[in-house]
């Protein structure tokens, strides 16, 4: 039976666990998924932040505190979420950090922390939710990658390595579980209005202008731009899409 286009982007009955969900891109995705009908669980390190975000969204929004680099605690986090909501059918691996340093100045320990926060945390959490998805024969896993997964940028070697690792994870996992009803994709945000971007551009209007000049659409993105892309990739509208990286960057990764 053909899918009703008016319902293709709806997410009623889904439960989404979103790391880094208290602000920025994570909150933008949470708002969009919640508006599309999903129950959402916002996860972050700062209780006040994720609690306020969940209360802003209202009914059907929950919050949990967790440090995603405390890998051994993540199965327990998933157990708490399932006890509260009944399942996790959507996972958004979004928590992240960034710093700007040339390769020669980047300490091994800093590089390791970047990989822990992005790559190992995403694997640990994916591993914790995947059995439930496979048993149900249904699920969607989404990674927040980056333009640095596509193009080279100076001063972000550790961040670029971590975000590029997501592409290999998406490719491998997508083909591993595609026949069992679980889809795996990634979004590559460009320069999006967020606390992380504001911190990076604070006091540097020249850099802000350079970014706009190299973005063909000549503006910064909004968190809702990422949220709408997440809704699409997690919805029935994308039921035959897995293993893809979707750039949401105003054309910045395509040339300028």
PDB file of C-alpha atoms in Angstrom:
ATOM      1  CA  UNK A   1       0.000   0.000   0.000  1.00  0.00           C
ATOM      2  CA  UNK A   2       1.502   3.393  -0.963  1.00  0.00           C
ATOM      3  CA  UNK A   3       2.657   5.598   1.897  1.00  0.00           C
ATOM      4  CA  UNK A   4       0.396   8.588   2.506  1.00  0.00           C
ATOM      5  CA  UNK A   5       2.575  11.658   1.773  1.00  0.00           C
ATOM      6  CA  UNK A   6       0.808  13.592   4.521  1.00  0.00           C
ATOM      7  CA  UNK A   7       2.006  11.023   7.059  1.00  0.00           C
ATOM      8  CA  UNK A   8       5.413  10.212   5.591  1.00  0.00           C
ATOM      9  CA  UNK A   9       7.265  12.580   7.897  1.00  0.00           C
ATOM     10  CA  UNK A  10       5.378  11.748  11.089  1.00  0.00           C
ATOM     11  CA  UNK A  11       7.089  10.011  14.011  1.00  0.00           C
ATOM     12  CA  UNK A  12       4.255   9.019  16.317  1.00  0.00           C
ATOM     13  CA  UNK A  13       5.137   5.908  18.290  1.00  0.00           C
ATOM     14  CA  UNK A  14       8.877   6.521  18.063  1.00  0.00           C
ATOM     15  CA  UNK A  15      11.168   7.199  21.025  1.00  0.00           C
ATOM     16  CA  UNK A  16      14.327   9.185  20.298  1.00  0.00           C
ATOM     17  CA  UNK A  17      17.363   9.315  22.578  1.00  0.00           C
ATOM     18  CA  UNK A  18      19.415  12.422  21.774  1.00  0.00           C
ATOM     19  CA  UNK A  19      22.859  13.000  23.270  1.00  0.00           C
ATOM     20  CA  UNK A  20      23.941  16.600  23.645  1.00  0.00           C
ATOM     21  CA  UNK A  21      20.236  17.356  23.643  1.00  0.00           C
ATOM     22  CA  UNK A  22      20.192  20.353  25.964  1.00  0.00           C
ATOM     23  CA  UNK A  23      21.265  23.030  23.499  1.00  0.00           C
ATOM     24  CA  UNK A  24      22.441  23.792  19.983  1.00  0.00           C
ATOM     25  CA  UNK A  25      22.003  21.170  17.293  1.00  0.00           C
ATOM     26  CA  UNK A  26      20.823  18.511  19.728  1.00  0.00           C
ATOM     27  CA  UNK A  27      18.004  20.690  20.993  1.00  0.00           C
ATOM     28  CA  UNK A  28      17.159  21.700  17.424  1.00  0.00           C
ATOM     29  CA  UNK A  29      16.788  18.052  16.474  1.00  0.00           C
ATOM     30  CA  UNK A  30      14.821  17.306  19.641  1.00  0.00           C
ATOM     31  CA  UNK A  31      12.361  20.107  18.883  1.00  0.00           C
ATOM     32  CA  UNK A  32      11.825  18.896  15.329  1.00  0.00           C
ATOM     33  CA  UNK A  33      11.415  15.220  16.222  1.00  0.00           C
ATOM     34  CA  UNK A  34       9.060  16.120  19.075  1.00  0.00           C
ATOM     35  CA  UNK A  35       6.989  18.332  16.758  1.00  0.00           C
ATOM     36  CA  UNK A  36       6.794  15.398  14.330  1.00  0.00           C
ATOM     37  CA  UNK A  37       5.234  13.259  17.060  1.00  0.00           C
ATOM     38  CA  UNK A  38       8.176  11.415  18.601  1.00  0.00           C
ATOM     39  CA  UNK A  39       8.728  11.006  22.308  1.00  0.00           C
ATOM     40  CA  UNK A  40      12.193  12.415  23.033  1.00  0.00           C
ATOM     41  CA  UNK A  41      14.784  11.847  25.747  1.00  0.00           C
ATOM     42  CA  UNK A  42      17.383  14.603  26.040  1.00  0.00           C
ATOM     43  CA  UNK A  43      20.721  13.489  27.447  1.00  0.00           C
ATOM     44  CA  UNK A  44      23.499  15.773  28.653  1.00  0.00           C
ATOM     45  CA  UNK A  45      26.029  16.333  31.398  1.00  0.00           C
ATOM     46  CA  UNK A  46      24.323  19.391  32.915  1.00  0.00           C
ATOM     47  CA  UNK A  47      21.065  18.481  34.604  1.00  0.00           C
ATOM     48  CA  UNK A  48      19.709  22.031  34.680  1.00  0.00           C
ATOM     49  CA  UNK A  49      20.222  22.432  30.942  1.00  0.00           C
ATOM     50  CA  UNK A  50      18.561  19.209  29.778  1.00  0.00           C
ATOM     51  CA  UNK A  51      15.781  19.546  32.341  1.00  0.00           C
ATOM     52  CA  UNK A  52      14.958  23.071  31.140  1.00  0.00           C
ATOM     53  CA  UNK A  53      15.011  21.924  27.526  1.00  0.00           C
ATOM     54  CA  UNK A  54      12.687  18.990  28.243  1.00  0.00           C
ATOM     55  CA  UNK A  55      10.309  21.217  30.190  1.00  0.00           C
ATOM     56  CA  UNK A  56      10.268  23.663  27.276  1.00  0.00           C
ATOM     57  CA  UNK A  57       9.145  20.870  24.943  1.00  0.00           C
ATOM     58  CA  UNK A  58       6.467  19.668  27.356  1.00  0.00           C
ATOM     59  CA  UNK A  59       4.573  16.381  27.324  1.00  0.00           C
ATOM     60  CA  UNK A  60       6.466  13.554  25.684  1.00  0.00           C
ATOM     61  CA  UNK A  61       9.877  15.023  26.485  1.00  0.00           C
ATOM     62  CA  UNK A  62      12.168  13.526  29.138  1.00  0.00           C
ATOM     63  CA  UNK A  63      15.709  14.125  30.296  1.00  0.00           C
ATOM     64  CA  UNK A  64      18.631  12.173  31.686  1.00  0.00           C
ATOM     65  CA  UNK A  65      22.119  13.156  32.778  1.00  0.00           C
ATOM     66  CA  UNK A  66      25.115  11.229  31.510  1.00  0.00           C
ATOM     67  CA  UNK A  67      28.750  11.621  30.586  1.00  0.00           C
ATOM     68  CA  UNK A  68      29.044   9.807  27.273  1.00  0.00           C
ATOM     69  CA  UNK A  69      32.735   9.151  27.887  1.00  0.00           C
ATOM     70  CA  UNK A  70      31.844   7.068  30.957  1.00  0.00           C
ATOM     71  CA  UNK A  71      31.305   4.132  28.621  1.00  0.00           C
ATOM     72  CA  UNK A  72      30.450   1.581  31.301  1.00  0.00           C
ATOM     73  CA  UNK A  73      27.468   3.679  32.450  1.00  0.00           C
ATOM     74  CA  UNK A  74      25.778   3.895  29.048  1.00  0.00           C
ATOM     75  CA  UNK A  75      23.991   0.516  29.159  1.00  0.00           C
ATOM     76  CA  UNK A  76      22.457   1.610  32.458  1.00  0.00           C
ATOM     77  CA  UNK A  77      21.410   4.899  30.857  1.00  0.00           C
ATOM     78  CA  UNK A  78      19.621   2.993  28.112  1.00  0.00           C
ATOM     79  CA  UNK A  79      17.958   0.747  30.703  1.00  0.00           C
ATOM     80  CA  UNK A  80      16.646   3.837  32.539  1.00  0.00           C
ATOM     81  CA  UNK A  81      15.296   5.294  29.319  1.00  0.00           C
ATOM     82  CA  UNK A  82      13.573   2.047  28.347  1.00  0.00           C
ATOM     83  CA  UNK A  83      12.075   1.738  31.838  1.00  0.00           C
ATOM     84  CA  UNK A  84      10.630   5.226  31.373  1.00  0.00           C
ATOM     85  CA  UNK A  85       9.517   5.081  27.728  1.00  0.00           C
ATOM     86  CA  UNK A  86       9.325   1.400  26.795  1.00  0.00           C
ATOM     87  CA  UNK A  87      11.960   1.457  24.051  1.00  0.00           C
ATOM     88  CA  UNK A  88      14.537   3.409  22.084  1.00  0.00           C
ATOM     89  CA  UNK A  89      13.694   3.323  18.380  1.00  0.00           C
ATOM     90  CA  UNK A  90      15.761   6.358  17.315  1.00  0.00           C
ATOM     91  CA  UNK A  91      19.292   7.160  18.471  1.00  0.00           C
ATOM     92  CA  UNK A  92      20.949  10.480  17.682  1.00  0.00           C
ATOM     93  CA  UNK A  93      24.683  10.334  18.394  1.00  0.00           C
ATOM     94  CA  UNK A  94      25.152  14.074  18.696  1.00  0.00           C
ATOM     95  CA  UNK A  95      27.241  14.838  21.801  1.00  0.00           C
ATOM     96  CA  UNK A  96      30.543  16.437  20.935  1.00  0.00           C
ATOM     97  CA  UNK A  97      33.359  18.836  21.707  1.00  0.00           C
ATOM     98  CA  UNK A  98      35.713  20.903  19.582  1.00  0.00           C
ATOM     99  CA  UNK A  99      38.878  22.941  19.868  1.00  0.00           C
ATOM    100  CA  UNK A 100      41.024  24.725  17.307  1.00  0.00           C
ATOM    101  CA  UNK A 101      44.725  23.826  17.313  1.00  0.00           C
ATOM    102  CA  UNK A 102      47.290  23.160  14.634  1.00  0.00           C
ATOM    103  CA  UNK A 103      48.403  19.543  14.357  1.00  0.00           C
ATOM    104  CA  UNK A 104      51.847  20.313  15.737  1.00  0.00           C
ATOM    105  CA  UNK A 105      50.247  21.772  18.888  1.00  0.00           C
ATOM    106  CA  UNK A 106      47.635  19.045  19.442  1.00  0.00           C
ATOM    107  CA  UNK A 107      48.659  16.774  22.290  1.00  0.00           C
ATOM    108  CA  UNK A 108      48.014  13.039  22.042  1.00  0.00           C
ATOM    109  CA  UNK A 109      45.840  13.259  25.158  1.00  0.00           C
ATOM    110  CA  UNK A 110      43.685  15.950  23.525  1.00  0.00           C
ATOM    111  CA  UNK A 111      43.318  13.834  20.395  1.00  0.00           C
ATOM    112  CA  UNK A 112      42.349  10.852  22.531  1.00  0.00           C
ATOM    113  CA  UNK A 113      39.702  12.863  24.382  1.00  0.00           C
ATOM    114  CA  UNK A 114      38.200  13.929  21.057  1.00  0.00           C
ATOM    115  CA  UNK A 115      37.977  10.326  19.880  1.00  0.00           C
ATOM    116  CA  UNK A 116      36.520   9.206  23.210  1.00  0.00           C
ATOM    117  CA  UNK A 117      33.788  11.856  23.116  1.00  0.00           C
ATOM    118  CA  UNK A 118      32.763  11.278  19.531  1.00  0.00           C
ATOM    119  CA  UNK A 119      33.785   7.859  18.252  1.00  0.00           C
ATOM    120  CA  UNK A 120      33.977   5.540  21.261  1.00  0.00           C
ATOM    121  CA  UNK A 121      30.969   7.110  22.977  1.00  0.00           C
ATOM    122  CA  UNK A 122      28.879   6.735  19.821  1.00  0.00           C
ATOM    123  CA  UNK A 123      29.909   3.104  19.491  1.00  0.00           C
ATOM    124  CA  UNK A 124      29.196   2.359  23.150  1.00  0.00           C
ATOM    125  CA  UNK A 125      25.744   3.918  23.000  1.00  0.00           C
ATOM    126  CA  UNK A 126      24.903   2.356  19.641  1.00  0.00           C
ATOM    127  CA  UNK A 127      25.937  -1.024  21.034  1.00  0.00           C
ATOM    128  CA  UNK A 128      23.620  -0.485  24.002  1.00  0.00           C
ATOM    129  CA  UNK A 129      20.498   0.378  21.978  1.00  0.00           C
ATOM    130  CA  UNK A 130      21.025  -1.932  19.006  1.00  0.00           C
ATOM    131  CA  UNK A 131      19.811  -5.220  20.554  1.00  0.00           C
ATOM    132  CA  UNK A 132      16.394  -3.708  21.245  1.00  0.00           C
ATOM    133  CA  UNK A 133      16.137  -2.331  17.727  1.00  0.00           C
ATOM    134  CA  UNK A 134      17.135  -5.659  16.190  1.00  0.00           C
ATOM    135  CA  UNK A 135      14.618  -7.535  18.315  1.00  0.00           C
ATOM    136  CA  UNK A 136      11.900  -5.105  17.238  1.00  0.00           C
ATOM    137  CA  UNK A 137      13.029  -5.230  13.615  1.00  0.00           C
ATOM    138  CA  UNK A 138      12.853  -1.458  13.513  1.00  0.00           C
ATOM    139  CA  UNK A 139      15.121   1.465  14.313  1.00  0.00           C
ATOM    140  CA  UNK A 140      17.023   4.480  13.057  1.00  0.00           C
ATOM    141  CA  UNK A 141      20.503   5.568  14.142  1.00  0.00           C
ATOM    142  CA  UNK A 142      21.763   8.998  13.163  1.00  0.00           C
ATOM    143  CA  UNK A 143      25.248  10.452  13.606  1.00  0.00           C
ATOM    144  CA  UNK A 144      26.006  14.180  13.660  1.00  0.00           C
ATOM    145  CA  UNK A 145      29.062  14.373  11.420  1.00  0.00           C
ATOM    146  CA  UNK A 146      30.540  17.610  10.047  1.00  0.00           C
ATOM    147  CA  UNK A 147      31.760  19.431   6.971  1.00  0.00           C
ATOM    148  CA  UNK A 148      35.196  18.340   8.168  1.00  0.00           C
ATOM    149  CA  UNK A 149      34.064  14.818   7.280  1.00  0.00           C
ATOM    150  CA  UNK A 150      34.041  16.019   3.660  1.00  0.00           C
ATOM    151  CA  UNK A 151      36.561  18.841   3.199  1.00  0.00           C
ATOM    152  CA  UNK A 152      39.864  19.740   4.812  1.00  0.00           C
ATOM    153  CA  UNK A 153      40.129  22.600   7.296  1.00  0.00           C
ATOM    154  CA  UNK A 154      43.215  23.753   9.190  1.00  0.00           C
ATOM    155  CA  UNK A 155      43.419  23.636  12.956  1.00  0.00           C
ATOM    156  CA  UNK A 156      40.892  20.864  13.560  1.00  0.00           C
ATOM    157  CA  UNK A 157      42.837  17.660  12.959  1.00  0.00           C
ATOM    158  CA  UNK A 158      41.407  15.835  15.984  1.00  0.00           C
ATOM    159  CA  UNK A 159      37.838  16.968  15.335  1.00  0.00           C
ATOM    160  CA  UNK A 160      38.135  16.099  11.644  1.00  0.00           C
ATOM    161  CA  UNK A 161      39.455  12.631  12.474  1.00  0.00           C
ATOM    162  CA  UNK A 162      36.599  11.984  14.899  1.00  0.00           C
ATOM    163  CA  UNK A 163      33.874  13.210  12.576  1.00  0.00           C
ATOM    164  CA  UNK A 164      35.379  11.393   9.587  1.00  0.00           C
ATOM    165  CA  UNK A 165      35.347   8.175  11.611  1.00  0.00           C
ATOM    166  CA  UNK A 166      31.567   8.455  11.681  1.00  0.00           C
ATOM    167  CA  UNK A 167      31.484   7.894   7.927  1.00  0.00           C
ATOM    168  CA  UNK A 168      33.181   4.521   8.270  1.00  0.00           C
ATOM    169  CA  UNK A 169      30.905   3.597  11.153  1.00  0.00           C
ATOM    170  CA  UNK A 170      27.811   4.525   9.150  1.00  0.00           C
ATOM    171  CA  UNK A 171      28.931   2.557   6.101  1.00  0.00           C
ATOM    172  CA  UNK A 172      29.841  -0.557   8.081  1.00  0.00           C
ATOM    173  CA  UNK A 173      26.858  -0.576  10.421  1.00  0.00           C
ATOM    174  CA  UNK A 174      24.313   0.304   7.746  1.00  0.00           C
ATOM    175  CA  UNK A 175      25.103  -2.772   5.655  1.00  0.00           C
ATOM    176  CA  UNK A 176      25.382  -4.931   8.778  1.00  0.00           C
ATOM    177  CA  UNK A 177      21.847  -4.239   9.996  1.00  0.00           C
ATOM    178  CA  UNK A 178      19.960  -3.144   6.857  1.00  0.00           C
ATOM    179  CA  UNK A 179      18.294  -6.529   6.468  1.00  0.00           C
ATOM    180  CA  UNK A 180      17.040  -6.404  10.050  1.00  0.00           C
ATOM    181  CA  UNK A 181      14.976  -3.229   9.820  1.00  0.00           C
ATOM    182  CA  UNK A 182      17.511  -0.758  11.222  1.00  0.00           C
ATOM    183  CA  UNK A 183      18.717   2.213   9.173  1.00  0.00           C
ATOM    184  CA  UNK A 184      21.938   4.141   9.847  1.00  0.00           C
ATOM    185  CA  UNK A 185      22.714   7.584   8.425  1.00  0.00           C
ATOM    186  CA  UNK A 186      24.604  10.793   9.164  1.00  0.00           C
ATOM    187  CA  UNK A 187      24.091  14.532   8.817  1.00  0.00           C
ATOM    188  CA  UNK A 188      27.008  16.867   8.070  1.00  0.00           C
ATOM    189  CA  UNK A 189      26.065  20.311   9.415  1.00  0.00           C
ATOM    190  CA  UNK A 190      27.741  23.411   8.075  1.00  0.00           C
ATOM    191  CA  UNK A 191      28.078  26.570  10.122  1.00  0.00           C
ATOM    192  CA  UNK A 192      24.936  26.541  12.262  1.00  0.00           C
ATOM    193  CA  UNK A 193      23.890  29.188  14.790  1.00  0.00           C
ATOM    194  CA  UNK A 194      24.670  27.535  18.123  1.00  0.00           C
ATOM    195  CA  UNK A 195      26.549  28.148  21.381  1.00  0.00           C
ATOM    196  CA  UNK A 196      29.562  26.308  19.905  1.00  0.00           C
ATOM    197  CA  UNK A 197      29.612  28.558  16.823  1.00  0.00           C
ATOM    198  CA  UNK A 198      29.155  31.737  18.847  1.00  0.00           C
ATOM    199  CA  UNK A 199      32.052  30.739  21.079  1.00  0.00           C
ATOM    200  CA  UNK A 200      34.233  30.045  18.038  1.00  0.00           C
ATOM    201  CA  UNK A 201      33.423  33.408  16.423  1.00  0.00           C
ATOM    202  CA  UNK A 202      33.362  35.559  19.556  1.00  0.00           C
ATOM    203  CA  UNK A 203      35.253  38.780  18.884  1.00  0.00           C
ATOM    204  CA  UNK A 204      36.254  37.743  15.368  1.00  0.00           C
ATOM    205  CA  UNK A 205      33.907  39.433  12.857  1.00  0.00           C
ATOM    206  CA  UNK A 206      36.468  38.938  10.089  1.00  0.00           C
ATOM    207  CA  UNK A 207      36.217  35.169  10.466  1.00  0.00           C
ATOM    208  CA  UNK A 208      32.440  35.384  10.472  1.00  0.00           C
ATOM    209  CA  UNK A 209      32.555  37.296   7.196  1.00  0.00           C
ATOM    210  CA  UNK A 210      34.934  34.756   5.672  1.00  0.00           C
ATOM    211  CA  UNK A 211      32.560  31.941   6.567  1.00  0.00           C
ATOM    212  CA  UNK A 212      29.618  33.717   4.974  1.00  0.00           C
ATOM    213  CA  UNK A 213      31.659  34.434   1.857  1.00  0.00           C
ATOM    214  CA  UNK A 214      32.433  30.758   1.383  1.00  0.00           C
ATOM    215  CA  UNK A 215      28.831  29.664   1.978  1.00  0.00           C
ATOM    216  CA  UNK A 216      26.937  29.914  -1.328  1.00  0.00           C
ATOM    217  CA  UNK A 217      23.617  30.586   0.446  1.00  0.00           C
ATOM    218  CA  UNK A 218      25.361  33.459   2.295  1.00  0.00           C
ATOM    219  CA  UNK A 219      23.946  32.809   5.744  1.00  0.00           C
ATOM    220  CA  UNK A 220      24.462  30.687   8.808  1.00  0.00           C
ATOM    221  CA  UNK A 221      22.148  27.743   9.229  1.00  0.00           C
ATOM    222  CA  UNK A 222      19.641  27.402  12.048  1.00  0.00           C
ATOM    223  CA  UNK A 223      19.324  24.442  14.411  1.00  0.00           C
ATOM    224  CA  UNK A 224      15.924  23.729  12.868  1.00  0.00           C
ATOM    225  CA  UNK A 225      17.634  23.130   9.513  1.00  0.00           C
ATOM    226  CA  UNK A 226      19.423  20.199  11.117  1.00  0.00           C
ATOM    227  CA  UNK A 227      16.264  19.186  12.953  1.00  0.00           C
ATOM    228  CA  UNK A 228      14.217  18.944   9.770  1.00  0.00           C
ATOM    229  CA  UNK A 229      16.926  16.863   8.111  1.00  0.00           C
ATOM    230  CA  UNK A 230      16.895  14.555  11.133  1.00  0.00           C
ATOM    231  CA  UNK A 231      13.121  14.179  10.932  1.00  0.00           C
ATOM    232  CA  UNK A 232      13.410  13.208   7.281  1.00  0.00           C
ATOM    233  CA  UNK A 233      16.143  10.613   7.805  1.00  0.00           C
ATOM    234  CA  UNK A 234      14.360   9.074  10.798  1.00  0.00           C
ATOM    235  CA  UNK A 235      10.898   9.083   9.219  1.00  0.00           C
ATOM    236  CA  UNK A 236       9.055   6.669   6.917  1.00  0.00           C
ATOM    237  CA  UNK A 237       9.807   9.116   4.086  1.00  0.00           C
ATOM    238  CA  UNK A 238      13.393   7.792   4.166  1.00  0.00           C
ATOM    239  CA  UNK A 239      12.469   4.123   4.603  1.00  0.00           C
ATOM    240  CA  UNK A 240      14.685   3.062   1.659  1.00  0.00           C
ATOM    241  CA  UNK A 241      17.640   5.245   2.657  1.00  0.00           C
ATOM    242  CA  UNK A 242      20.540   3.939   4.715  1.00  0.00           C
ATOM    243  CA  UNK A 243      24.296   4.465   4.790  1.00  0.00           C
ATOM    244  CA  UNK A 244      24.173   8.060   3.548  1.00  0.00           C
ATOM    245  CA  UNK A 245      25.786  11.320   4.644  1.00  0.00           C
ATOM    246  CA  UNK A 246      23.482  14.308   4.132  1.00  0.00           C
ATOM    247  CA  UNK A 247      25.286  17.687   4.067  1.00  0.00           C
ATOM    248  CA  UNK A 248      23.183  20.518   5.509  1.00  0.00           C
ATOM    249  CA  UNK A 249      25.549  23.424   4.944  1.00  0.00           C
ATOM    250  CA  UNK A 250      24.118  25.934   2.493  1.00  0.00           C
ATOM    251  CA  UNK A 251      26.352  24.503  -0.217  1.00  0.00           C
ATOM    252  CA  UNK A 252      29.615  25.231   1.605  1.00  0.00           C
ATOM    253  CA  UNK A 253      31.062  21.765   1.030  1.00  0.00           C
ATOM    254  CA  UNK A 254      30.288  21.920  -2.696  1.00  0.00           C
ATOM    255  CA  UNK A 255      32.463  24.907  -3.576  1.00  0.00           C
ATOM    256  CA  UNK A 256      32.295  28.681  -3.468  1.00  0.00           C
TER     257      UNK A 256
END
